[in-house]
Amino acid sequence: SQQGEEDPQALSIQEGENATMNCSYKTSINNLQWYRQNSGRGLVHLILIRSNEREKHSGRLRVTLDTSKKSSSLLITASRAADTASYFCATDGYDYKLSFGAGTTVTVRA
Amino acid sequence: EAEVAQSPRYKITEKSQAVAFWCDPISGHATLYWYRQILGQGPELLVQFQDESVVDDSQLPKDRFSAERLKGVDSTLKIQPAELGDSAMYLCASSSQDDTIHGYTFGSGTRLTVV
């Protein structure tokens, strides 16, 4: 069973705009990670945020974590066509097993 | 940059036939995972190895699926007999002790179509 749920399921934006997607999960976590998957390819690790962190940045990515609401958000600023992909949140509990959500499909229009 | 190698990239097989996938993790990564990803869904863990030992195979359909990692390096996932519902992307990933910080490294996957 999948722990996380992403919202929205799909997102279409213009190049240069920001893209925000959310992830909610059900049980306590150790870490939360975000991955990107280009069509038909494997997943690429983007960023990891620990349960005791509230915000993390990496380049054009900003991730927030609210453990009281069991939710996280991923913001991609100044989007580019190359950001077109599916984005997945993944949580791990104290057994370090990753559980993925169903993903948000982002389309960046030129 | 080190990669997780998977082969074949694509596989079409008839139902009731046997099929096998191969994965070579990043050198030195003790933990290896096989995930199945149905189109439009997130990956689901099938089996986790620590070196050559199975740590978790609770989601592996053991009546038809088997996985091995004999020397604690590369791994093979087998399906016999394949069913139509097995059509999916099969992803292999590996991690080291540090990757609770850095995340898993995934291969490009094997796209299986059962006809």
XYZ file of C-alpha atoms in Angstrom:
225
model
C 0.000 0.000 0.000
C 1.163 3.539 -0.686
C 1.755 5.893 2.193
C 1.828 9.234 0.450
C -0.707 11.010 -1.674
C 0.284 13.825 -3.999
C -1.937 16.688 -4.949
C -2.713 17.715 -7.620
C -2.516 14.619 -9.808
C -1.555 16.790 -12.764
C -0.319 20.330 -13.217
C 0.226 22.380 -16.373
C 2.129 25.655 -16.209
C 3.846 28.144 -18.467
C 7.614 28.235 -18.620
C 8.942 30.643 -16.030
C 6.042 30.124 -13.617
C 6.345 28.368 -10.292
C 4.984 24.860 -9.719
C 3.760 23.719 -6.333
C 2.709 20.213 -5.418
C 1.737 18.716 -2.099
C 2.158 15.384 -0.408
C 0.205 14.004 2.523
C 1.108 10.865 4.419
C -0.465 8.730 7.092
C 2.049 7.503 9.648
C 5.057 8.951 11.452
C 8.157 9.299 9.336
C 11.893 9.470 9.680
C 12.557 11.288 6.421
C 10.593 12.501 3.415
C 12.116 12.520 -0.036
C 11.099 13.870 -3.412
C 11.947 12.127 -6.676
C 11.508 13.066 -10.324
C 10.706 10.616 -13.092
C 10.939 11.500 -16.745
C 8.610 9.555 -19.011
C 9.504 5.880 -19.128
C 12.671 6.302 -17.082
C 13.881 5.573 -13.573
C 13.500 7.897 -10.621
C 16.000 10.598 -9.773
C 16.453 11.713 -6.191
C 15.837 15.450 -5.764
C 15.887 16.274 -2.087
C 15.526 14.712 1.353
C 14.089 16.462 4.388
C 14.311 14.976 7.859
C 11.410 14.867 10.250
C 13.029 17.515 12.478
C 13.474 19.960 9.581
C 10.808 22.351 8.360
C 12.254 23.697 5.131
C 15.028 22.829 2.723
C 16.320 24.357 -0.488
C 18.249 22.924 -3.404
C 18.739 25.157 -6.418
C 15.267 26.013 -7.740
C 13.614 23.528 -5.382
C 12.089 24.360 -2.040
C 10.605 21.689 0.188
C 8.600 22.221 3.337
C 7.534 19.674 5.898
C 4.780 19.985 8.489
C 4.811 16.868 10.629
C 1.806 18.045 12.664
C -0.270 17.992 9.484
C 1.629 15.052 7.990
C 2.210 16.996 4.811
C 4.974 18.307 2.603
C 5.172 20.612 -0.375
C 7.596 20.863 -3.271
C 8.004 24.196 -5.019
C 9.858 24.473 -8.327
C 10.628 28.093 -9.107
C 11.096 29.575 -12.587
C 10.085 26.342 -14.288
C 11.700 25.169 -17.506
C 10.571 22.752 -20.205
C 13.074 20.248 -18.810
C 11.111 20.170 -15.548
C 8.310 18.321 -17.356
C 8.134 15.036 -15.451
C 6.293 13.166 -12.727
C 7.205 14.032 -9.165
C 6.861 11.586 -6.300
C 7.115 11.998 -2.580
C 8.454 9.050 -0.628
C 8.457 8.530 3.105
C 10.402 6.199 5.293
C 9.723 5.238 8.856
C 12.259 3.942 11.294
C 12.683 0.789 9.187
C 14.022 3.031 6.376
C 11.757 1.404 3.792
C 10.598 3.923 1.221
C 6.909 4.173 0.432
C 5.931 6.234 -2.611
C 2.845 8.221 -3.461
C 1.096 8.109 -6.837
C 2.847 11.215 -8.103
C 2.075 14.585 -9.665
C 2.544 14.933 -13.415
C 3.920 18.359 -14.285
C 3.824 19.733 -17.813
C 5.747 22.938 -18.510
C 4.565 24.682 -21.676
C 7.057 26.674 -23.707
C 28.643 9.246 -12.243
C 27.896 5.761 -10.893
C 24.694 4.172 -12.162
C 22.454 1.237 -11.419
C 22.396 -0.942 -14.523
C 19.283 -2.850 -15.524
C 18.556 -5.116 -18.449
C 16.701 -5.654 -20.608
C 15.280 -2.193 -21.153
C 12.079 -3.602 -22.647
C 10.596 -7.087 -22.589
C 7.509 -8.461 -24.277
C 6.453 -11.928 -23.262
C 3.432 -14.132 -23.634
C 1.422 -15.021 -20.580
C 2.467 -18.245 -18.878
C 6.051 -17.765 -20.069
C 9.002 -17.167 -17.770
C 10.805 -13.831 -17.715
C 13.870 -12.567 -15.864
C 15.303 -9.150 -15.152
C 18.823 -8.301 -14.118
C 20.194 -5.500 -11.965
C 23.747 -4.427 -11.182
C 23.793 -1.900 -8.331
C 26.336 0.773 -7.634
C 29.581 -0.788 -6.478
C 29.720 -1.026 -2.712
C 26.004 -0.512 -2.154
C 24.932 -3.196 0.274
C 21.193 -2.631 -0.032
C 19.307 -3.481 -3.215
C 15.599 -3.020 -3.896
C 13.223 -4.218 -6.564
C 10.154 -2.058 -7.135
C 7.195 -2.546 -9.446
C 5.513 0.500 -10.944
C 2.175 0.127 -12.667
C 1.428 2.841 -15.205
C 0.090 5.946 -13.503
C 1.054 4.822 -10.007
C 4.038 5.151 -7.717
C 6.610 2.392 -7.266
C 5.803 -0.392 -4.810
C 8.497 -2.385 -3.071
C 8.685 -6.047 -4.030
C 11.860 -7.154 -2.276
C 14.777 -5.676 -0.348
C 18.216 -7.254 -0.001
C 20.943 -6.478 2.473
C 24.038 -8.002 0.897
C 22.846 -11.466 -0.174
C 20.060 -11.748 2.405
C 16.413 -10.916 1.875
C 15.334 -8.273 4.379
C 11.768 -7.823 3.189
C 9.801 -9.754 0.592
C 6.382 -9.329 2.169
C 4.936 -7.794 -1.019
C 6.512 -10.318 -3.402
C 3.941 -12.709 -4.938
C 5.951 -15.765 -4.043
C 3.847 -18.201 -6.007
C 5.251 -16.753 -9.220
C 8.005 -14.276 -8.363
C 11.483 -15.051 -7.104
C 14.521 -12.886 -6.484
C 18.100 -13.662 -5.699
C 21.342 -11.859 -5.030
C 23.706 -14.765 -4.687
C 27.035 -13.002 -4.155
C 25.611 -9.859 -2.672
C 26.299 -7.870 -5.814
C 23.994 -8.165 -8.840
C 20.463 -9.469 -8.612
C 17.890 -11.269 -10.728
C 14.112 -11.011 -10.469
C 12.145 -13.800 -12.120
C 8.476 -14.233 -12.919
C 7.137 -17.672 -13.790
C 4.524 -17.905 -15.150
C 3.897 -14.327 -16.262
C 0.335 -13.021 -16.121
C -1.282 -10.116 -17.937
C -1.424 -8.144 -14.683
C 2.358 -8.286 -14.372
C 2.723 -5.690 -17.128
C 4.569 -2.844 -15.443
C 7.924 -1.116 -15.058
C 10.317 -3.037 -12.832
C 12.781 -0.749 -11.135
C 15.927 -1.651 -9.282
C 17.516 0.699 -6.767
C 20.490 0.559 -4.478
C 21.637 2.463 -1.456
C 24.498 2.631 0.980
C 24.381 3.357 4.683
C 24.651 7.077 3.902
C 21.656 7.083 1.618
C 19.216 7.641 4.378
C 20.572 11.119 3.718
C 21.197 11.020 -0.007
C 18.342 8.867 -1.209
C 18.257 5.809 -3.378
C 19.797 5.506 -6.828
C 17.427 3.974 -9.342
C 18.148 2.231 -12.594
C 16.259 3.076 -15.783
C 13.958 0.106 -15.302
C 12.662 -2.776 -17.393
C 9.332 -2.202 -19.071
C 7.496 -5.540 -19.149
C 4.520 -6.140 -21.402
C 2.696 -9.445 -21.054
C 0.498 -10.334 -24.020
